[in-house]
């Protein structure tokens, strides 16, 4: 039930290094609306945000004219359209038990249907825990939802490249696979205790 500050997502092909359209919205000009709808924020989370970099805290700056700022209802509508327009089949998050659960509950609170089935969540954290995955790319701005999503997508792409390289196929020959389902990494900045 956490208040959501921003939502970031990037389309990517996990079998290549291609990344596609991005999605980013900030909801900080309309937090009162989320609170009225039963979303919550904790003192621990506020303290945690105050310890983050100035770049990460820019999400709190007053930006009435920013194209990234919108109401929650508009954000949910645009996010749903982003998923449909890009034919998203899977959502990768670090971790889906946090980001996707919070996002799904916000959709429920506002009477929207979440655009993906519960079974389509994938864990970046699980992949990073694999023995071959000596990854975890630095994020350009830690705790910026879009920067986090792009770094997580890059980690997944490199992990899948490692799997291909270690497979029986030679690195010069791609492993045959069906056309991959459109995939994206999603990250949200939420107002819950970390």
PDB file of C-alpha atoms in Angstrom:
ATOM      1  CA  UNK A   1       0.000   0.000   0.000  1.00  0.00           C
ATOM      2  CA  UNK A   2       3.029   2.286  -0.314  1.00  0.00           C
ATOM      3  CA  UNK A   3       2.845   5.718  -1.891  1.00  0.00           C
ATOM      4  CA  UNK A   4       4.556   5.552  -5.295  1.00  0.00           C
ATOM      5  CA  UNK A   5       6.843   8.456  -6.192  1.00  0.00           C
ATOM      6  CA  UNK A   6       7.781   7.421  -9.726  1.00  0.00           C
ATOM      7  CA  UNK A   7       7.574   4.549 -12.191  1.00  0.00           C
ATOM      8  CA  UNK A   8      10.277   3.709 -14.711  1.00  0.00           C
ATOM      9  CA  UNK A   9      10.442   0.992 -17.338  1.00  0.00           C
ATOM     10  CA  UNK A  10      12.481   0.098 -20.409  1.00  0.00           C
ATOM     11  CA  UNK A  11      11.732  -2.389 -23.157  1.00  0.00           C
ATOM     12  CA  UNK A  12      14.575  -4.781 -23.903  1.00  0.00           C
ATOM     13  CA  UNK A  13      15.401  -7.978 -25.729  1.00  0.00           C
ATOM     14  CA  UNK A  14      17.005 -10.293 -23.190  1.00  0.00           C
ATOM     15  CA  UNK A  15      18.811 -12.218 -25.947  1.00  0.00           C
ATOM     16  CA  UNK A  16      20.601  -9.183 -27.379  1.00  0.00           C
ATOM     17  CA  UNK A  17      21.838  -5.868 -26.080  1.00  0.00           C
ATOM     18  CA  UNK A  18      18.968  -3.979 -27.695  1.00  0.00           C
ATOM     19  CA  UNK A  19      16.918  -1.687 -25.525  1.00  0.00           C
ATOM     20  CA  UNK A  20      13.851   0.086 -26.775  1.00  0.00           C
ATOM     21  CA  UNK A  21      11.205   2.535 -25.640  1.00  0.00           C
ATOM     22  CA  UNK A  22      11.274   3.830 -22.084  1.00  0.00           C
ATOM     23  CA  UNK A  23       8.552   4.881 -19.692  1.00  0.00           C
ATOM     24  CA  UNK A  24       8.977   7.327 -16.834  1.00  0.00           C
ATOM     25  CA  UNK A  25       6.513   9.285 -14.717  1.00  0.00           C
ATOM     26  CA  UNK A  26       6.764  11.111 -11.415  1.00  0.00           C
ATOM     27  CA  UNK A  27       3.761  11.227  -9.116  1.00  0.00           C
ATOM     28  CA  UNK A  28       5.180  13.514  -6.418  1.00  0.00           C
ATOM     29  CA  UNK A  29       2.962  16.492  -7.276  1.00  0.00           C
ATOM     30  CA  UNK A  30      -0.087  14.376  -6.431  1.00  0.00           C
ATOM     31  CA  UNK A  31       0.891  12.386  -3.338  1.00  0.00           C
ATOM     32  CA  UNK A  32      -2.106  13.741  -1.440  1.00  0.00           C
ATOM     33  CA  UNK A  33      -4.378  11.924  -3.880  1.00  0.00           C
ATOM     34  CA  UNK A  34      -2.582   8.636  -3.187  1.00  0.00           C
ATOM     35  CA  UNK A  35      -2.857   9.209   0.578  1.00  0.00           C
ATOM     36  CA  UNK A  36      -6.604   9.878   0.212  1.00  0.00           C
ATOM     37  CA  UNK A  37      -6.876   6.540  -1.632  1.00  0.00           C
ATOM     38  CA  UNK A  38      -5.301   4.658   1.288  1.00  0.00           C
ATOM     39  CA  UNK A  39      -1.665   4.569   0.142  1.00  0.00           C
ATOM     40  CA  UNK A  40       0.794   4.862   3.024  1.00  0.00           C
ATOM     41  CA  UNK A  41       4.233   6.284   3.790  1.00  0.00           C
ATOM     42  CA  UNK A  42       6.505   5.525   6.722  1.00  0.00           C
ATOM     43  CA  UNK A  43       8.899   7.700   8.689  1.00  0.00           C
ATOM     44  CA  UNK A  44      11.692   5.187   8.019  1.00  0.00           C
ATOM     45  CA  UNK A  45      11.211   5.646   4.292  1.00  0.00           C
ATOM     46  CA  UNK A  46      11.340   9.423   4.527  1.00  0.00           C
ATOM     47  CA  UNK A  47      14.583   9.140   6.510  1.00  0.00           C
ATOM     48  CA  UNK A  48      15.951   6.688   3.927  1.00  0.00           C
ATOM     49  CA  UNK A  49      15.172   9.095   1.066  1.00  0.00           C
ATOM     50  CA  UNK A  50      16.891  11.952   2.911  1.00  0.00           C
ATOM     51  CA  UNK A  51      20.107   9.866   2.959  1.00  0.00           C
ATOM     52  CA  UNK A  52      20.056   9.381  -0.823  1.00  0.00           C
ATOM     53  CA  UNK A  53      22.015  11.439  -3.351  1.00  0.00           C
ATOM     54  CA  UNK A  54      20.783  14.875  -4.422  1.00  0.00           C
ATOM     55  CA  UNK A  55      20.187  13.414  -7.906  1.00  0.00           C
ATOM     56  CA  UNK A  56      17.896  10.709  -6.504  1.00  0.00           C
ATOM     57  CA  UNK A  57      16.020  13.266  -4.374  1.00  0.00           C
ATOM     58  CA  UNK A  58      15.209  15.391  -7.439  1.00  0.00           C
ATOM     59  CA  UNK A  59      11.970  13.431  -7.655  1.00  0.00           C
ATOM     60  CA  UNK A  60      10.805  15.622  -4.738  1.00  0.00           C
ATOM     61  CA  UNK A  61      11.598  18.963  -6.393  1.00  0.00           C
ATOM     62  CA  UNK A  62       8.703  21.213  -7.278  1.00  0.00           C
ATOM     63  CA  UNK A  63       8.305  20.812 -11.033  1.00  0.00           C
ATOM     64  CA  UNK A  64       4.772  21.880 -11.921  1.00  0.00           C
ATOM     65  CA  UNK A  65       5.653  22.220 -15.602  1.00  0.00           C
ATOM     66  CA  UNK A  66       7.617  18.972 -15.997  1.00  0.00           C
ATOM     67  CA  UNK A  67       6.386  16.604 -18.709  1.00  0.00           C
ATOM     68  CA  UNK A  68       7.229  13.701 -16.369  1.00  0.00           C
ATOM     69  CA  UNK A  69       4.789  14.793 -13.641  1.00  0.00           C
ATOM     70  CA  UNK A  70       1.244  13.516 -13.750  1.00  0.00           C
ATOM     71  CA  UNK A  71      -1.661  12.289 -11.681  1.00  0.00           C
ATOM     72  CA  UNK A  72      -1.835   8.684 -10.560  1.00  0.00           C
ATOM     73  CA  UNK A  73      -4.849   7.948 -12.767  1.00  0.00           C
ATOM     74  CA  UNK A  74      -3.030   9.314 -15.823  1.00  0.00           C
ATOM     75  CA  UNK A  75       0.144   7.364 -14.933  1.00  0.00           C
ATOM     76  CA  UNK A  76      -1.762   4.085 -14.646  1.00  0.00           C
ATOM     77  CA  UNK A  77      -3.526   4.696 -17.954  1.00  0.00           C
ATOM     78  CA  UNK A  78      -0.303   5.586 -19.768  1.00  0.00           C
ATOM     79  CA  UNK A  79       1.559   2.649 -18.189  1.00  0.00           C
ATOM     80  CA  UNK A  80      -1.189   0.262 -19.323  1.00  0.00           C
ATOM     81  CA  UNK A  81      -0.989   1.698 -22.845  1.00  0.00           C
ATOM     82  CA  UNK A  82       2.828   1.380 -22.800  1.00  0.00           C
ATOM     83  CA  UNK A  83       2.487  -2.324 -21.957  1.00  0.00           C
ATOM     84  CA  UNK A  84      -0.180  -2.908 -24.612  1.00  0.00           C
ATOM     85  CA  UNK A  85       1.522  -0.863 -27.343  1.00  0.00           C
ATOM     86  CA  UNK A  86       4.788  -2.741 -26.798  1.00  0.00           C
ATOM     87  CA  UNK A  87       3.080  -6.129 -26.371  1.00  0.00           C
ATOM     88  CA  UNK A  88       4.839  -6.683 -23.061  1.00  0.00           C
ATOM     89  CA  UNK A  89       4.819 -10.308 -21.946  1.00  0.00           C
ATOM     90  CA  UNK A  90       7.132 -10.268 -18.895  1.00  0.00           C
ATOM     91  CA  UNK A  91       8.052  -7.753 -16.228  1.00  0.00           C
ATOM     92  CA  UNK A  92      11.515  -7.943 -14.678  1.00  0.00           C
ATOM     93  CA  UNK A  93      12.091  -6.167 -11.382  1.00  0.00           C
ATOM     94  CA  UNK A  94      14.576  -6.127  -8.530  1.00  0.00           C
ATOM     95  CA  UNK A  95      12.512  -7.506  -6.915  1.00  0.00           C
ATOM     96  CA  UNK A  96       9.005  -8.352  -8.163  1.00  0.00           C
ATOM     97  CA  UNK A  97       7.988  -9.120  -4.571  1.00  0.00           C
ATOM     98  CA  UNK A  98       8.473  -5.403  -3.926  1.00  0.00           C
ATOM     99  CA  UNK A  99       8.047  -3.325  -7.080  1.00  0.00           C
ATOM    100  CA  UNK A 100       5.398  -5.353  -8.873  1.00  0.00           C
ATOM    101  CA  UNK A 101       3.392  -6.018  -5.709  1.00  0.00           C
ATOM    102  CA  UNK A 102       3.269  -2.288  -4.899  1.00  0.00           C
ATOM    103  CA  UNK A 103       2.436  -1.355  -8.474  1.00  0.00           C
ATOM    104  CA  UNK A 104      -0.271  -4.020  -8.715  1.00  0.00           C
ATOM    105  CA  UNK A 105      -1.826  -2.860  -5.434  1.00  0.00           C
ATOM    106  CA  UNK A 106      -1.899   0.727  -6.710  1.00  0.00           C
ATOM    107  CA  UNK A 107      -3.717  -0.450  -9.835  1.00  0.00           C
ATOM    108  CA  UNK A 108      -6.243  -2.231  -7.570  1.00  0.00           C
ATOM    109  CA  UNK A 109      -6.677   0.841  -5.325  1.00  0.00           C
ATOM    110  CA  UNK A 110      -7.573   2.959  -8.348  1.00  0.00           C
ATOM    111  CA  UNK A 111      -9.866   0.367  -9.937  1.00  0.00           C
ATOM    112  CA  UNK A 112      -7.544  -0.508 -12.816  1.00  0.00           C
ATOM    113  CA  UNK A 113      -6.713  -3.969 -14.107  1.00  0.00           C
ATOM    114  CA  UNK A 114      -2.968  -4.619 -13.951  1.00  0.00           C
ATOM    115  CA  UNK A 115      -1.760  -5.087 -17.547  1.00  0.00           C
ATOM    116  CA  UNK A 116       0.146  -8.331 -16.886  1.00  0.00           C
ATOM    117  CA  UNK A 117      -0.743 -11.651 -15.314  1.00  0.00           C
ATOM    118  CA  UNK A 118       0.637 -12.441 -11.865  1.00  0.00           C
ATOM    119  CA  UNK A 119       2.751 -15.188 -13.458  1.00  0.00           C
ATOM    120  CA  UNK A 120       4.683 -12.799 -15.718  1.00  0.00           C
ATOM    121  CA  UNK A 121       6.947 -11.320 -13.039  1.00  0.00           C
ATOM    122  CA  UNK A 122      10.653 -12.159 -13.269  1.00  0.00           C
ATOM    123  CA  UNK A 123      13.349 -11.488 -10.659  1.00  0.00           C
ATOM    124  CA  UNK A 124      16.521  -9.611 -11.582  1.00  0.00           C
ATOM    125  CA  UNK A 125      17.846 -10.388  -8.098  1.00  0.00           C
ATOM    126  CA  UNK A 126      17.574 -14.149  -8.717  1.00  0.00           C
ATOM    127  CA  UNK A 127      19.558 -13.876 -11.955  1.00  0.00           C
ATOM    128  CA  UNK A 128      22.221 -11.742 -10.266  1.00  0.00           C
ATOM    129  CA  UNK A 129      22.605 -14.486  -7.656  1.00  0.00           C
ATOM    130  CA  UNK A 130      23.624 -17.067 -10.256  1.00  0.00           C
ATOM    131  CA  UNK A 131      27.290 -18.145 -10.149  1.00  0.00           C
ATOM    132  CA  UNK A 132      27.996 -16.876 -13.676  1.00  0.00           C
ATOM    133  CA  UNK A 133      26.318 -13.530 -13.149  1.00  0.00           C
ATOM    134  CA  UNK A 134      29.147 -11.374 -11.857  1.00  0.00           C
ATOM    135  CA  UNK A 135      27.115  -8.381 -12.839  1.00  0.00           C
ATOM    136  CA  UNK A 136      25.239  -5.586 -11.136  1.00  0.00           C
ATOM    137  CA  UNK A 137      25.918  -2.561 -13.273  1.00  0.00           C
ATOM    138  CA  UNK A 138      26.280   0.776 -11.610  1.00  0.00           C
ATOM    139  CA  UNK A 139      23.200   2.889 -11.999  1.00  0.00           C
ATOM    140  CA  UNK A 140      23.598   6.384 -13.449  1.00  0.00           C
ATOM    141  CA  UNK A 141      21.365   7.786 -10.708  1.00  0.00           C
ATOM    142  CA  UNK A 142      20.724   5.273  -7.933  1.00  0.00           C
ATOM    143  CA  UNK A 143      17.060   5.071  -6.939  1.00  0.00           C
ATOM    144  CA  UNK A 144      15.817   6.909 -10.016  1.00  0.00           C
ATOM    145  CA  UNK A 145      13.154   4.538 -11.309  1.00  0.00           C
ATOM    146  CA  UNK A 146      14.148   4.761 -14.983  1.00  0.00           C
ATOM    147  CA  UNK A 147      17.912   4.591 -14.338  1.00  0.00           C
ATOM    148  CA  UNK A 148      17.374   1.533 -12.118  1.00  0.00           C
ATOM    149  CA  UNK A 149      15.208  -0.162 -14.771  1.00  0.00           C
ATOM    150  CA  UNK A 150      17.830   0.425 -17.486  1.00  0.00           C
ATOM    151  CA  UNK A 151      20.646  -0.943 -15.289  1.00  0.00           C
ATOM    152  CA  UNK A 152      18.537  -4.002 -14.409  1.00  0.00           C
ATOM    153  CA  UNK A 153      17.722  -4.634 -18.081  1.00  0.00           C
ATOM    154  CA  UNK A 154      21.435  -4.416 -18.913  1.00  0.00           C
ATOM    155  CA  UNK A 155      22.222  -6.943 -16.173  1.00  0.00           C
ATOM    156  CA  UNK A 156      19.624  -9.375 -17.541  1.00  0.00           C
ATOM    157  CA  UNK A 157      20.918  -8.979 -21.092  1.00  0.00           C
ATOM    158  CA  UNK A 158      24.498  -9.667 -20.007  1.00  0.00           C
ATOM    159  CA  UNK A 159      23.422 -12.674 -17.927  1.00  0.00           C
ATOM    160  CA  UNK A 160      21.650 -14.164 -20.948  1.00  0.00           C
ATOM    161  CA  UNK A 161      24.782 -13.498 -23.036  1.00  0.00           C
ATOM    162  CA  UNK A 162      26.838 -15.394 -20.430  1.00  0.00           C
ATOM    163  CA  UNK A 163      24.423 -18.323 -20.669  1.00  0.00           C
ATOM    164  CA  UNK A 164      24.740 -18.356 -24.451  1.00  0.00           C
ATOM    165  CA  UNK A 165      28.528 -18.190 -24.337  1.00  0.00           C
ATOM    166  CA  UNK A 166      28.660 -21.084 -21.871  1.00  0.00           C
ATOM    167  CA  UNK A 167      26.220 -23.184 -23.899  1.00  0.00           C
ATOM    168  CA  UNK A 168      27.246 -25.862 -26.356  1.00  0.00           C
ATOM    169  CA  UNK A 169      26.853 -23.474 -29.294  1.00  0.00           C
ATOM    170  CA  UNK A 170      29.947 -21.553 -30.309  1.00  0.00           C
ATOM    171  CA  UNK A 171      29.876 -17.885 -29.248  1.00  0.00           C
ATOM    172  CA  UNK A 172      29.794 -16.878 -32.925  1.00  0.00           C
ATOM    173  CA  UNK A 173      26.582 -18.837 -33.496  1.00  0.00           C
ATOM    174  CA  UNK A 174      23.473 -17.621 -31.742  1.00  0.00           C
ATOM    175  CA  UNK A 175      21.528 -20.228 -29.838  1.00  0.00           C
ATOM    176  CA  UNK A 176      18.405 -20.918 -31.832  1.00  0.00           C
ATOM    177  CA  UNK A 177      15.349 -19.669 -30.099  1.00  0.00           C
ATOM    178  CA  UNK A 178      11.857 -18.661 -30.979  1.00  0.00           C
ATOM    179  CA  UNK A 179      11.345 -14.965 -31.384  1.00  0.00           C
ATOM    180  CA  UNK A 180      11.621 -13.680 -27.827  1.00  0.00           C
ATOM    181  CA  UNK A 181       8.569 -12.264 -26.175  1.00  0.00           C
ATOM    182  CA  UNK A 182       8.765  -8.508 -25.645  1.00  0.00           C
ATOM    183  CA  UNK A 183      10.198  -7.975 -22.217  1.00  0.00           C
ATOM    184  CA  UNK A 184      10.753  -4.973 -20.061  1.00  0.00           C
ATOM    185  CA  UNK A 185      12.323  -4.061 -16.792  1.00  0.00           C
ATOM    186  CA  UNK A 186      10.215  -2.020 -14.434  1.00  0.00           C
ATOM    187  CA  UNK A 187      11.289  -0.205 -11.337  1.00  0.00           C
ATOM    188  CA  UNK A 188       9.299   2.018  -9.074  1.00  0.00           C
ATOM    189  CA  UNK A 189      10.302   4.419  -6.367  1.00  0.00           C
ATOM    190  CA  UNK A 190       7.932   3.678  -3.561  1.00  0.00           C
ATOM    191  CA  UNK A 191       7.352   5.156  -0.146  1.00  0.00           C
ATOM    192  CA  UNK A 192       7.804   2.038   1.966  1.00  0.00           C
ATOM    193  CA  UNK A 193      10.535   1.110   4.415  1.00  0.00           C
ATOM    194  CA  UNK A 194      13.483  -0.433   2.648  1.00  0.00           C
TER     195      UNK A 194
END
